[in-house]
Coordinates of C-alpha atoms and ligand atoms in Angstrom, one line a residue:
X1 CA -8.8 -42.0 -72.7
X2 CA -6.4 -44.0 -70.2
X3 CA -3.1 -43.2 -69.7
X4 CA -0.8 -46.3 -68.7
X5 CA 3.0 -46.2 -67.5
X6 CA 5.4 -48.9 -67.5
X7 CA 8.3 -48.5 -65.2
X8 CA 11.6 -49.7 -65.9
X9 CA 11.1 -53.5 -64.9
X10 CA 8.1 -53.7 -66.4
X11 CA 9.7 -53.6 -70.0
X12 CA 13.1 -54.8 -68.5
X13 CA 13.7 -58.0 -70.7
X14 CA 12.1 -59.0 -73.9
X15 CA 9.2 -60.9 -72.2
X16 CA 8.2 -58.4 -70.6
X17 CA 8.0 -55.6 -73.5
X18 CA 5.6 -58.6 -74.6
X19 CA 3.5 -59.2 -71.3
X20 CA 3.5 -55.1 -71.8
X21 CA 2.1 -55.5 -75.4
X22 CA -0.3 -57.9 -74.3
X23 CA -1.4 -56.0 -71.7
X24 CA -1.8 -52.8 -74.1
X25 CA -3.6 -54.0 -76.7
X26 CA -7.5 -53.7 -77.2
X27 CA -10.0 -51.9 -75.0
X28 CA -9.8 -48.3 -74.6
X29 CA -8.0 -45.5 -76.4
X30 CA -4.5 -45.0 -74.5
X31 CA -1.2 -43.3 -73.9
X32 CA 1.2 -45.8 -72.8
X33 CA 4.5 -44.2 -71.0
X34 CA 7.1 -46.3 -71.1
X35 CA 10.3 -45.9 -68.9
X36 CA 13.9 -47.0 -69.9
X37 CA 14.6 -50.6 -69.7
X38 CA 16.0 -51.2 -65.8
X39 CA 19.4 -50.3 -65.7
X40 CA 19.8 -48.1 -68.2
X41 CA 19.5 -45.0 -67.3
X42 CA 22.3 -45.9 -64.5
X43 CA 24.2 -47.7 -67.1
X44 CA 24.0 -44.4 -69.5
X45 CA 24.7 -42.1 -65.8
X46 CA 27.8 -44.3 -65.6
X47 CA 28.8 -44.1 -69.2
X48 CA 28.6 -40.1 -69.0
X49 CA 30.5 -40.5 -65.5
X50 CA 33.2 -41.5 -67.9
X51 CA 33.1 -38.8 -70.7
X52 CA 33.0 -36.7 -67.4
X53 CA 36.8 -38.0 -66.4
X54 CA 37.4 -37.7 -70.4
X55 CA 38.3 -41.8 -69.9
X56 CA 37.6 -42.3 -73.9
X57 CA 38.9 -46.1 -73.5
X58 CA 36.4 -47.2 -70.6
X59 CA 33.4 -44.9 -71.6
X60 CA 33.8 -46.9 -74.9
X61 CA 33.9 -50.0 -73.4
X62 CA 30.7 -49.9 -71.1
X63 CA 29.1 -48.5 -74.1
X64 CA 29.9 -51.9 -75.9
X65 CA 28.7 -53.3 -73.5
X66 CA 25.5 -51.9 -73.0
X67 CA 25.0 -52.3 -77.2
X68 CA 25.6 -56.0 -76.7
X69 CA 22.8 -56.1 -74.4
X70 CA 20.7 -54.6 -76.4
X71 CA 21.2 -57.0 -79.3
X72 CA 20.5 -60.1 -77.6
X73 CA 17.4 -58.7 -76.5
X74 CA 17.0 -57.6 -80.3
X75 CA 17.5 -61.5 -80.8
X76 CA 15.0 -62.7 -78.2
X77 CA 11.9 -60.1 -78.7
X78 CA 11.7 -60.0 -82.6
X79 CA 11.2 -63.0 -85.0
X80 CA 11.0 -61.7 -88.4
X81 CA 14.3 -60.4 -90.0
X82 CA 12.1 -57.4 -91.1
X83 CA 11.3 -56.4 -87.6
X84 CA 15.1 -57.9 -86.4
X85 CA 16.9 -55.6 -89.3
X86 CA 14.3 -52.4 -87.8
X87 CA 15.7 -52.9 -84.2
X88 CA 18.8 -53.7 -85.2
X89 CA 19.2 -50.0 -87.3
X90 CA 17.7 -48.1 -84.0
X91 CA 20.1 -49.2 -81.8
X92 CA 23.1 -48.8 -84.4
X93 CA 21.3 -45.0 -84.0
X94 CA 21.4 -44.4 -80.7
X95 CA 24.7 -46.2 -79.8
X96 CA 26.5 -43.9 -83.3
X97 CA 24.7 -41.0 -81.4
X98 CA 26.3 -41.9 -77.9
X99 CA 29.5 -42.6 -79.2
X100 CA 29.2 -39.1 -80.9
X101 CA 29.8 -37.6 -77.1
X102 CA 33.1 -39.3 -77.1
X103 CA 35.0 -36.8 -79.0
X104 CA 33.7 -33.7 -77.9
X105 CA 33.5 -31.7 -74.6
X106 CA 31.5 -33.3 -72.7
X107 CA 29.0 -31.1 -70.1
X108 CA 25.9 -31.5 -67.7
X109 CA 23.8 -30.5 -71.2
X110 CA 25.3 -33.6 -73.2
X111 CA 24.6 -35.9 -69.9
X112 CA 21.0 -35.3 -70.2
X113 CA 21.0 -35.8 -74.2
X114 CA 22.9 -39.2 -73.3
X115 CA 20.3 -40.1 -70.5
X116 CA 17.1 -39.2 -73.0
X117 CA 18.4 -42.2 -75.0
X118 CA 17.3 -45.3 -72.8
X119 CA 13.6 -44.2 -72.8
X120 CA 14.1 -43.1 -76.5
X121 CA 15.0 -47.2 -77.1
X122 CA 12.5 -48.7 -75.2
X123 CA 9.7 -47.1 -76.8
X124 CA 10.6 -47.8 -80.5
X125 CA 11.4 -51.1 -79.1
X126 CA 7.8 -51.7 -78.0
X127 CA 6.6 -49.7 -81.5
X128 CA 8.4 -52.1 -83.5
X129 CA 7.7 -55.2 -81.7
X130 CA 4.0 -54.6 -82.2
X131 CA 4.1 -53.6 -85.3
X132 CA 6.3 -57.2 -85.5
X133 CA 2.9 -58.7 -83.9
X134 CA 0.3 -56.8 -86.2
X135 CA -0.7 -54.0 -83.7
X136 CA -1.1 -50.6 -85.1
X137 CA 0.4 -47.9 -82.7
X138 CA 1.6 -44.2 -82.8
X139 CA 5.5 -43.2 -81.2
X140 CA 4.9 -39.9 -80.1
X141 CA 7.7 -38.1 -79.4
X142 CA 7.7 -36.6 -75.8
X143 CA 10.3 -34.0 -77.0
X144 CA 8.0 -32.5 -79.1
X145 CA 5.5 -31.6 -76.3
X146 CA 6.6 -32.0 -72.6
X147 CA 8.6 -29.1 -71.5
X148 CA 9.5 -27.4 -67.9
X149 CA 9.6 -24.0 -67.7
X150 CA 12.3 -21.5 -66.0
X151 CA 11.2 -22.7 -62.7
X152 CA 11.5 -26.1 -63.8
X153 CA 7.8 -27.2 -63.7
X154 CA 5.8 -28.4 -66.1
X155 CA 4.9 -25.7 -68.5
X156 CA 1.4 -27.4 -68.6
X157 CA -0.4 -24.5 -71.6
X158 CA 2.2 -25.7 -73.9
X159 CA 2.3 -29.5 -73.3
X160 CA -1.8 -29.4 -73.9
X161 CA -1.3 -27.7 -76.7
X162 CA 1.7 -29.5 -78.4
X163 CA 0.8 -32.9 -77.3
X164 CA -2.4 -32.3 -78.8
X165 CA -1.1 -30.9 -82.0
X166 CA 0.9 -34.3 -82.2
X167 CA -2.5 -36.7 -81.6
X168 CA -4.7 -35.0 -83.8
X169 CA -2.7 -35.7 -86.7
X170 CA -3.3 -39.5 -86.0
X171 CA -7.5 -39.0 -85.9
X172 CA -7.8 -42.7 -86.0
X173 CA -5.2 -43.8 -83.3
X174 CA -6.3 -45.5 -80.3
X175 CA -2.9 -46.7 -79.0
X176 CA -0.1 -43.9 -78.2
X177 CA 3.5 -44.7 -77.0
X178 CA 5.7 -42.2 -75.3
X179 CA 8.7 -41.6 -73.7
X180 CA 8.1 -40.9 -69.3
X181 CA 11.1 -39.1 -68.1
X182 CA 12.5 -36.6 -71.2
X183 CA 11.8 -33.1 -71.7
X184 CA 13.0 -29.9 -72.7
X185 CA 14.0 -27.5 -70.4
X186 CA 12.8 -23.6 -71.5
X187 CA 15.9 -23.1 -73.8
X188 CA 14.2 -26.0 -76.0
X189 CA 17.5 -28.1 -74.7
X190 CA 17.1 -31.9 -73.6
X191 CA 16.2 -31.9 -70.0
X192 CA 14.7 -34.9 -67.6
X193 CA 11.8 -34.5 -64.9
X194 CA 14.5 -36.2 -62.4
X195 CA 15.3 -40.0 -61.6
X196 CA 12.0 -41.8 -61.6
X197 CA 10.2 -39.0 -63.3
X198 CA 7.8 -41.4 -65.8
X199 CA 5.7 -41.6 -63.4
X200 CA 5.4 -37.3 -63.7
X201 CA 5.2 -37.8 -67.1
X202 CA 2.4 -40.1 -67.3
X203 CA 0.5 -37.4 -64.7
X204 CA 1.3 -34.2 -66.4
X205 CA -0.3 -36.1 -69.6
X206 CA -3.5 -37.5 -68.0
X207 CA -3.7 -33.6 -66.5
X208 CA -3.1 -32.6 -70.1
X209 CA -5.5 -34.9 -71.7
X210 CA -8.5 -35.1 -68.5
X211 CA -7.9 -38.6 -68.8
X212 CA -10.3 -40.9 -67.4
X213 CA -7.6 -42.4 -65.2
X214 CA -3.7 -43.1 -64.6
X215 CA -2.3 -46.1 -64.2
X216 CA 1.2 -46.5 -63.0
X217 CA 2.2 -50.1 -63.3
X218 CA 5.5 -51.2 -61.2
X219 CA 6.9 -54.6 -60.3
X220 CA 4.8 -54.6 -57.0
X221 CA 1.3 -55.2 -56.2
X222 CA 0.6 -51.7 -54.8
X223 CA 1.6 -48.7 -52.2
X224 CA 2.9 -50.9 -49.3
X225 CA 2.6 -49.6 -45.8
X226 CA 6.3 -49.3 -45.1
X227 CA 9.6 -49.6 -47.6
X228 CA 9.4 -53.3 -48.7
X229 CA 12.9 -53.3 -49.3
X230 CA 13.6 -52.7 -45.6
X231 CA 11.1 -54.0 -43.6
X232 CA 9.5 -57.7 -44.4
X233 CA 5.8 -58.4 -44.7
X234 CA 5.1 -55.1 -45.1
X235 CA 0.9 -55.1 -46.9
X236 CA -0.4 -53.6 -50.1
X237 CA -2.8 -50.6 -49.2
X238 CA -6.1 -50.6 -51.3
X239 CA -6.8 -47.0 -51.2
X240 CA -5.1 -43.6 -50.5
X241 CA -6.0 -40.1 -51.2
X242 CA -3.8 -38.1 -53.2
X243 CA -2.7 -35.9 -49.7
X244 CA -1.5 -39.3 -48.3
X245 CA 0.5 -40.2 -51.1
X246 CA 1.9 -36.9 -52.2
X247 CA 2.8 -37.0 -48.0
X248 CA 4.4 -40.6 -48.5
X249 CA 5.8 -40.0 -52.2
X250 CA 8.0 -37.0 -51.2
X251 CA 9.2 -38.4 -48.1
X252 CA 10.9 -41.2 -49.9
X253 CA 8.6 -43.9 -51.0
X254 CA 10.5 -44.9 -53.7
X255 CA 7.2 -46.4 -55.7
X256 CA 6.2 -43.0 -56.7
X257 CA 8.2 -40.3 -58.1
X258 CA 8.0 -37.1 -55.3
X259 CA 5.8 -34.6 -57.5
X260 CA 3.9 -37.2 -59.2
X261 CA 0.7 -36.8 -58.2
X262 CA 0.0 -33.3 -58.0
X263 CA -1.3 -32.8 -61.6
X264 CA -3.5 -35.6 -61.2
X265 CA -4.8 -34.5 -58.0
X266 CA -5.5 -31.0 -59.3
X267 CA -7.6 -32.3 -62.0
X268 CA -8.9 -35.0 -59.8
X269 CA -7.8 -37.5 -62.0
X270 CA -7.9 -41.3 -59.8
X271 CA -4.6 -43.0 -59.9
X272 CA -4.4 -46.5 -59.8
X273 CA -1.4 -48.4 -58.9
X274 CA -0.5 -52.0 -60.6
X275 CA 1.7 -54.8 -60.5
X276 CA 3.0 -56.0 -64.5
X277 CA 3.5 -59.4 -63.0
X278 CA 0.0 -60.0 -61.5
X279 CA -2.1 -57.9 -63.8
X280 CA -5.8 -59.5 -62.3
X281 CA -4.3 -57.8 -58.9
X282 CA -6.5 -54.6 -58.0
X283 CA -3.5 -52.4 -56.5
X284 CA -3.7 -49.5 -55.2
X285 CA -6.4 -46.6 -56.1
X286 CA -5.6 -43.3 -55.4
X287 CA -8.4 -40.6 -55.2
X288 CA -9.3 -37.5 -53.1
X289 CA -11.4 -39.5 -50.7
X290 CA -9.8 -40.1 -47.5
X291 CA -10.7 -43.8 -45.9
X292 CA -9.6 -45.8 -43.0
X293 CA -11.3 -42.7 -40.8
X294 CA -8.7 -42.1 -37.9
X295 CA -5.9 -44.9 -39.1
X296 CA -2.4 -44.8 -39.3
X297 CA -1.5 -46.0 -43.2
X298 CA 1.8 -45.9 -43.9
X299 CA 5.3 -44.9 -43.3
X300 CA 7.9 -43.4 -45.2
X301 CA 11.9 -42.5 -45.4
X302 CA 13.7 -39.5 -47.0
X303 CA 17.8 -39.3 -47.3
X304 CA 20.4 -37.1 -47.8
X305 CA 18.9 -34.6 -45.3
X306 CA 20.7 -32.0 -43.8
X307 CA 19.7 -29.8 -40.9
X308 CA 20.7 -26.6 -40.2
X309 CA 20.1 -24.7 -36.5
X310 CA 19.7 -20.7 -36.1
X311 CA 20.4 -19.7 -32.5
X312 CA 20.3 -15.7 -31.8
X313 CA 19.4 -13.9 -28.7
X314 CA 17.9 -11.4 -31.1
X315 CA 14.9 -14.1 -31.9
X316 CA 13.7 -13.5 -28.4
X317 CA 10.2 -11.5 -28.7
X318 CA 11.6 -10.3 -32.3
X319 CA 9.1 -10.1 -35.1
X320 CA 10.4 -10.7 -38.4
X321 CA 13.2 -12.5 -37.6
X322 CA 11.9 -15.8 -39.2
X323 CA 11.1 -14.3 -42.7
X324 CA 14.7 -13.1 -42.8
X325 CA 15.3 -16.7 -42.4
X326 CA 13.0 -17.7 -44.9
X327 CA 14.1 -15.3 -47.4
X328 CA 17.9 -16.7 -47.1
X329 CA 16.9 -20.1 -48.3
X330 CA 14.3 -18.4 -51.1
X331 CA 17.2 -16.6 -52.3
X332 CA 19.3 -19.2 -52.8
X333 CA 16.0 -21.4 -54.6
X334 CA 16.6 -24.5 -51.8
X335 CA 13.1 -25.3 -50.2
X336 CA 12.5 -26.2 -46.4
X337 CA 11.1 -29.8 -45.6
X338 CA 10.7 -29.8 -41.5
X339 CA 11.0 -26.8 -39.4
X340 CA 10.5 -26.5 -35.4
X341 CA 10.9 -23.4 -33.3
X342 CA 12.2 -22.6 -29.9
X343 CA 12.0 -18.8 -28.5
X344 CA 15.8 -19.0 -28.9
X345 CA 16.3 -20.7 -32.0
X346 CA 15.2 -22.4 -35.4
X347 CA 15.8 -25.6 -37.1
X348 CA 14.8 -26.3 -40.8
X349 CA 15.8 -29.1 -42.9
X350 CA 16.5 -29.1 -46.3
X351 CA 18.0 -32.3 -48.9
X352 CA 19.1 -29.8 -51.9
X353 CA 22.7 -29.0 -50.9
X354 CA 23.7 -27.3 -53.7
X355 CA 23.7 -24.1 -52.2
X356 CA 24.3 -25.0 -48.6
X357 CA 27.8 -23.0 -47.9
X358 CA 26.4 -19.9 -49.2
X359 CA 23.4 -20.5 -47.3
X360 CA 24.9 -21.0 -43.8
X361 CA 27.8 -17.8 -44.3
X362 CA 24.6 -16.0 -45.0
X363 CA 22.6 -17.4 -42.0
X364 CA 25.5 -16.5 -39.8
X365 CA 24.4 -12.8 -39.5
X366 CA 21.6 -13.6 -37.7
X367 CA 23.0 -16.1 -34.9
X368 CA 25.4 -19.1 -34.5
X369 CA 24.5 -21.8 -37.2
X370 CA 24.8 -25.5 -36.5
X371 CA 25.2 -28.0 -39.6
X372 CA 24.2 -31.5 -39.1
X373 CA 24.4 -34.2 -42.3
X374 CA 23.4 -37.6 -43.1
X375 CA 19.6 -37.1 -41.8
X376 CA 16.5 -38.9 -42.5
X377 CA 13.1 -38.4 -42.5
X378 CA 10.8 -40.6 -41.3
X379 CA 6.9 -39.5 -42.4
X380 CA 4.4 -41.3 -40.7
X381 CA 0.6 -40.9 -42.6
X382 CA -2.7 -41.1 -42.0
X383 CA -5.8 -39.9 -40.3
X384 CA -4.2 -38.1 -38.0
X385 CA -7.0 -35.8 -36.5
X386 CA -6.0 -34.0 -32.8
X387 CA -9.1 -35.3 -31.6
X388 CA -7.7 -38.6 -32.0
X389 CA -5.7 -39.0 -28.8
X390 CA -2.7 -41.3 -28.3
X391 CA -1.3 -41.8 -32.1
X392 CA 2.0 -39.7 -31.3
X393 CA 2.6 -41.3 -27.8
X394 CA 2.1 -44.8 -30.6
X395 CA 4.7 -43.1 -32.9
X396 CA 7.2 -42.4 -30.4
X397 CA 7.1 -45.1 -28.0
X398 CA 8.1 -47.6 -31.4
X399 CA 10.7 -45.3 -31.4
X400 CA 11.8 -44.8 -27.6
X401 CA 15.5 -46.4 -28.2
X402 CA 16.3 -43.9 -31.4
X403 CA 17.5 -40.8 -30.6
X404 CA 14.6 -38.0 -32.4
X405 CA 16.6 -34.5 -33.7
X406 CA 13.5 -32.8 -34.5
X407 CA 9.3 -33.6 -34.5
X408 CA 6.7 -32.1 -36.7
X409 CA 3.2 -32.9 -35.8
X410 CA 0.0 -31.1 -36.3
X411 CA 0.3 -28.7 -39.2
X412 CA -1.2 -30.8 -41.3
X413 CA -3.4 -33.7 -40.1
X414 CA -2.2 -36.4 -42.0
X415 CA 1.2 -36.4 -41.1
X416 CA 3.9 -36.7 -38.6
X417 CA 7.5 -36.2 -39.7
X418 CA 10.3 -37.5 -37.1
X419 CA 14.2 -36.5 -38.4
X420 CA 16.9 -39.2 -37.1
X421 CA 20.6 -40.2 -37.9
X422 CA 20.6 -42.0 -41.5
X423 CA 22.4 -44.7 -39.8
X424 CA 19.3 -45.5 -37.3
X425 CA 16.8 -45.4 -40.4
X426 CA 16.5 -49.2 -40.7
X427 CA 15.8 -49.8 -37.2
X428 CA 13.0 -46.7 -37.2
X429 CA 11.0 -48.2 -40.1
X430 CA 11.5 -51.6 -38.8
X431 CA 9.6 -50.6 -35.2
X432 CA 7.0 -48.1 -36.6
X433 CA 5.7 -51.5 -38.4
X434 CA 6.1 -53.3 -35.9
X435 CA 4.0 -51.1 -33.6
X436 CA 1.9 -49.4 -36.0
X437 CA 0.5 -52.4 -38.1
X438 CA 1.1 -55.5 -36.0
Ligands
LIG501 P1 9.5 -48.6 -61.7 O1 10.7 -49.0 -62.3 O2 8.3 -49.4 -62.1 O3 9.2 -47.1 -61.7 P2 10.4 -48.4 -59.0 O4 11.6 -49.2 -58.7 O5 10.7 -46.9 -59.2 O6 9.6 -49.0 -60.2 O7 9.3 -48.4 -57.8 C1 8.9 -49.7 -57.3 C2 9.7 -50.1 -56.1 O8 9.4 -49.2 -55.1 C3 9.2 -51.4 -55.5 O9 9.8 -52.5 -56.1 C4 9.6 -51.3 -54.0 O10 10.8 -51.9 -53.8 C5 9.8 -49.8 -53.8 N1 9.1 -49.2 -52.8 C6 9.6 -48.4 -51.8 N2 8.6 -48.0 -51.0 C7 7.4 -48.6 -51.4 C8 6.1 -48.7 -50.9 N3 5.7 -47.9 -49.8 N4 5.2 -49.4 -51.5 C9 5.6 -50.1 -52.6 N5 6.8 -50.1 -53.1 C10 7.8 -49.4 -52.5
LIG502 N1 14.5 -44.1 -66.6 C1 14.4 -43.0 -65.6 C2 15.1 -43.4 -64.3 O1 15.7 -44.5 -64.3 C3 13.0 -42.6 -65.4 C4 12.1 -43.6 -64.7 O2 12.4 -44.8 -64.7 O3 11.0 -43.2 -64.3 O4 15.1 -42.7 -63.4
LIG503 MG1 10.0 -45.5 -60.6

């Protein structure tokens, strides 16, 4: 069994929910996740921004709006007035159903309800269009089986189990459609697995299911070895192991949602990226084998970081002082991305700012605390083995003019993580390709 996902441009117009059918039909058994047509989910973000401000008159308005859209796609992708007059009563549905959260209170739970509806369209858009086109396949409902526990991860016994409770009662199915992105959290409320989460979806089912393989296809031909939306003529990559591009993924690279391969990777499932557009292209494979022995491969960019600094006298010689360190930022559930140490101080970096005030009063026992925002990370990946001399003296002579606030290098020996001002990002990425892959 396969299990394919469909990002957002990939079924972003009516000819492309048909390339998508084309590309679905025949060959082997299959669970195709399908994202929310591009622009949705930012369209539905906005519409609850609204609800938010209680603006009734403009929430209903952009909600119009988006309805409209979704009829003249209606128009373009169906032909018969059977399949038309199908469409037509799903999106009278959903849009009655958003509309309903324009008369009540309006809270973070009814935002996620409201965002659950974009990928809720798109896939009985793709169900009915097939069926338009003679193509048996089964809409299985993603709220009926993916769920996140307390701790917000995937609370894998019961997706196996639910998901397969759904599939067996279609013995004879050998194309499945699902929703990427929606959930319920462990209240059995509508929760998502966070902007760009299909891609998680599509590898907490292959874990689910052992598939034979995952393919995420995207509107590029493949993991790129820098942000193509930044740097020009940046090249496709070929292959990557799963420690390279869980590196790359969570650092930034926006082709892959941060998390997304880990349940593949623990099940050693091979990932294989793929462009909609040029479906003959052979993308990108992702796998547990490491190649391109002792190269740099790509390079990566994280926002929205802040850093925080713990100077104290007391850290001098003092055991125990980091794990009360630690233990503030466990208490307060924010993770740690970069940390470098000094015998008179620490610096950590986090990009979940929730809890940051209460964090840094609390750090404040311990020493003077410095706060500095608007921080990136840049990850550089690759074989990276110490033996292999000269690839950090490469890394940071591309970046000799930017000034570097912290450098993490050798705990792992794929990676080198470099934090610098968000406003010198561009320029970073822009040299490190220059230098690293001319
Ligand atoms: P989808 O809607 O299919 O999930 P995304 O927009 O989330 O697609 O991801 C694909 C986009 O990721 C590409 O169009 C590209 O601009 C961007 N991107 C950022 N970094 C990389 C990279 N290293 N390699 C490829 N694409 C990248
Ligand atoms: N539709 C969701 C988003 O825009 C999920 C996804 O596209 O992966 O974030
Ligand atoms: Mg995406």
């Amino acid at each position: 069994m396969l299990v394919l996902k469909f990002g957002g441009t990939s079924v972003g117009t009516a000819e492309r929910i048909k390339d998508v059918g084309r590309l679905i039909v025949g060959g082997k058994a299959k669970i195709v996740v399908l994202s929310a047509m591009s622009g949705t989910t930012n369209r539905l973000l906005e519409y609850a921004g609204y609800l938010f401000k209680n603006e009734k008159y403009a929430a209903r308005k952009h909600l119009n709006s988006l309805k409209q859209h979704y009829y003249s796609i209606i128009d373009e992708l169906f032909n018969t007035s059977s399949g038309k007059g199908k469409a037509e009563g799903l999106i009278q549905y959903h849009f009655e159903y958003l509309d309903s959260f324009n008369r009540d209170l309006f809270t973070h739970f009814e935002e996620k309800a409201v965002l659950a509806q974009g990928e809720m369209i798109s896939t009985a858009l793709m169900h009915y269009h097939l069926e338009e086109i003679g193509i048996t396949s089964v809409l299985l409902p993603a709220l009926s089986f993916m769920r996140i526990d307390k701790d917000q991860e995937p609370d894998n016994y019961y997706i196996k189990e639910n998901l397969e409770r759904e599939r067996i009662q279609h013995p004879d199915a050998n194309l499945f459609i699902t929703q990427g992105f929606i959930c319920r959290d462990v209240f059995g409320e509508i929760d998502n697995l966070k902007r760009g989460g299909s891609d998680y979806t599509a590898s907490i089912i292959g874990a689910a299911i052992d598939a034979e393989e995952i393919q995420i296809w995207t509107d590029i031909d493949g993991f790129h070895n820098n942000d193509p939306r930044i740097v020009k003529n940046t090249t496709r990559i070929d292959e990557l192991s799963f420690d390279e591009v869980a590196e790359l993924a969570y650092f930034g690279a926006k082709i892959l949602h941060p998390t997304s391969v880990r349940p593949a990777q623990l099940k050693n499932i091979p990932v294989r990226l793929k462009n909609t557009l040029l479906p003959d292209s052979p993308g990108t494979l992702i796998t547990e084998k490491v190649s391109g022995k002792g190269k740099i491969k790509a390079v990566a960019a994280k926002d929205g970081i802040s850093s925080i600094r713990i100077r104290s006298g007391r850290m001098l010689l003092a055991y125990g002082f980091l794990r009360k360190v630690f233990e503030i930022f466990e208490s307060h559930k924010t993770s740690i991305d970069m940390i470098t140490t000094s015998e008179v101080s620490v610096s950590v970096t986090i990009d979940e700012t929730e809890h940051l005030d209460a964090i840094v009063e609390d750090l404040q026992k311990y020493g003077t605390v410095s706060l500095t925002n608007d921080q990136s990370i840049v990850c550089v990946v690759g074989d990276l083995i110490a033996e292999r001399k000269g690839v950090a003296r490469i890394v940071l002579n591309a970046l000799s003019d930017i000034p570097l606030r912290m450098i993490s290098y050798g705990s792992s020996s794929n990676n080198i993580s470099l934090l610098i001002n968000s406003s010198d990002k561009d320029k970073a990425l822009n040299e490190l390709s220059k230098q690293l892959f001319k």
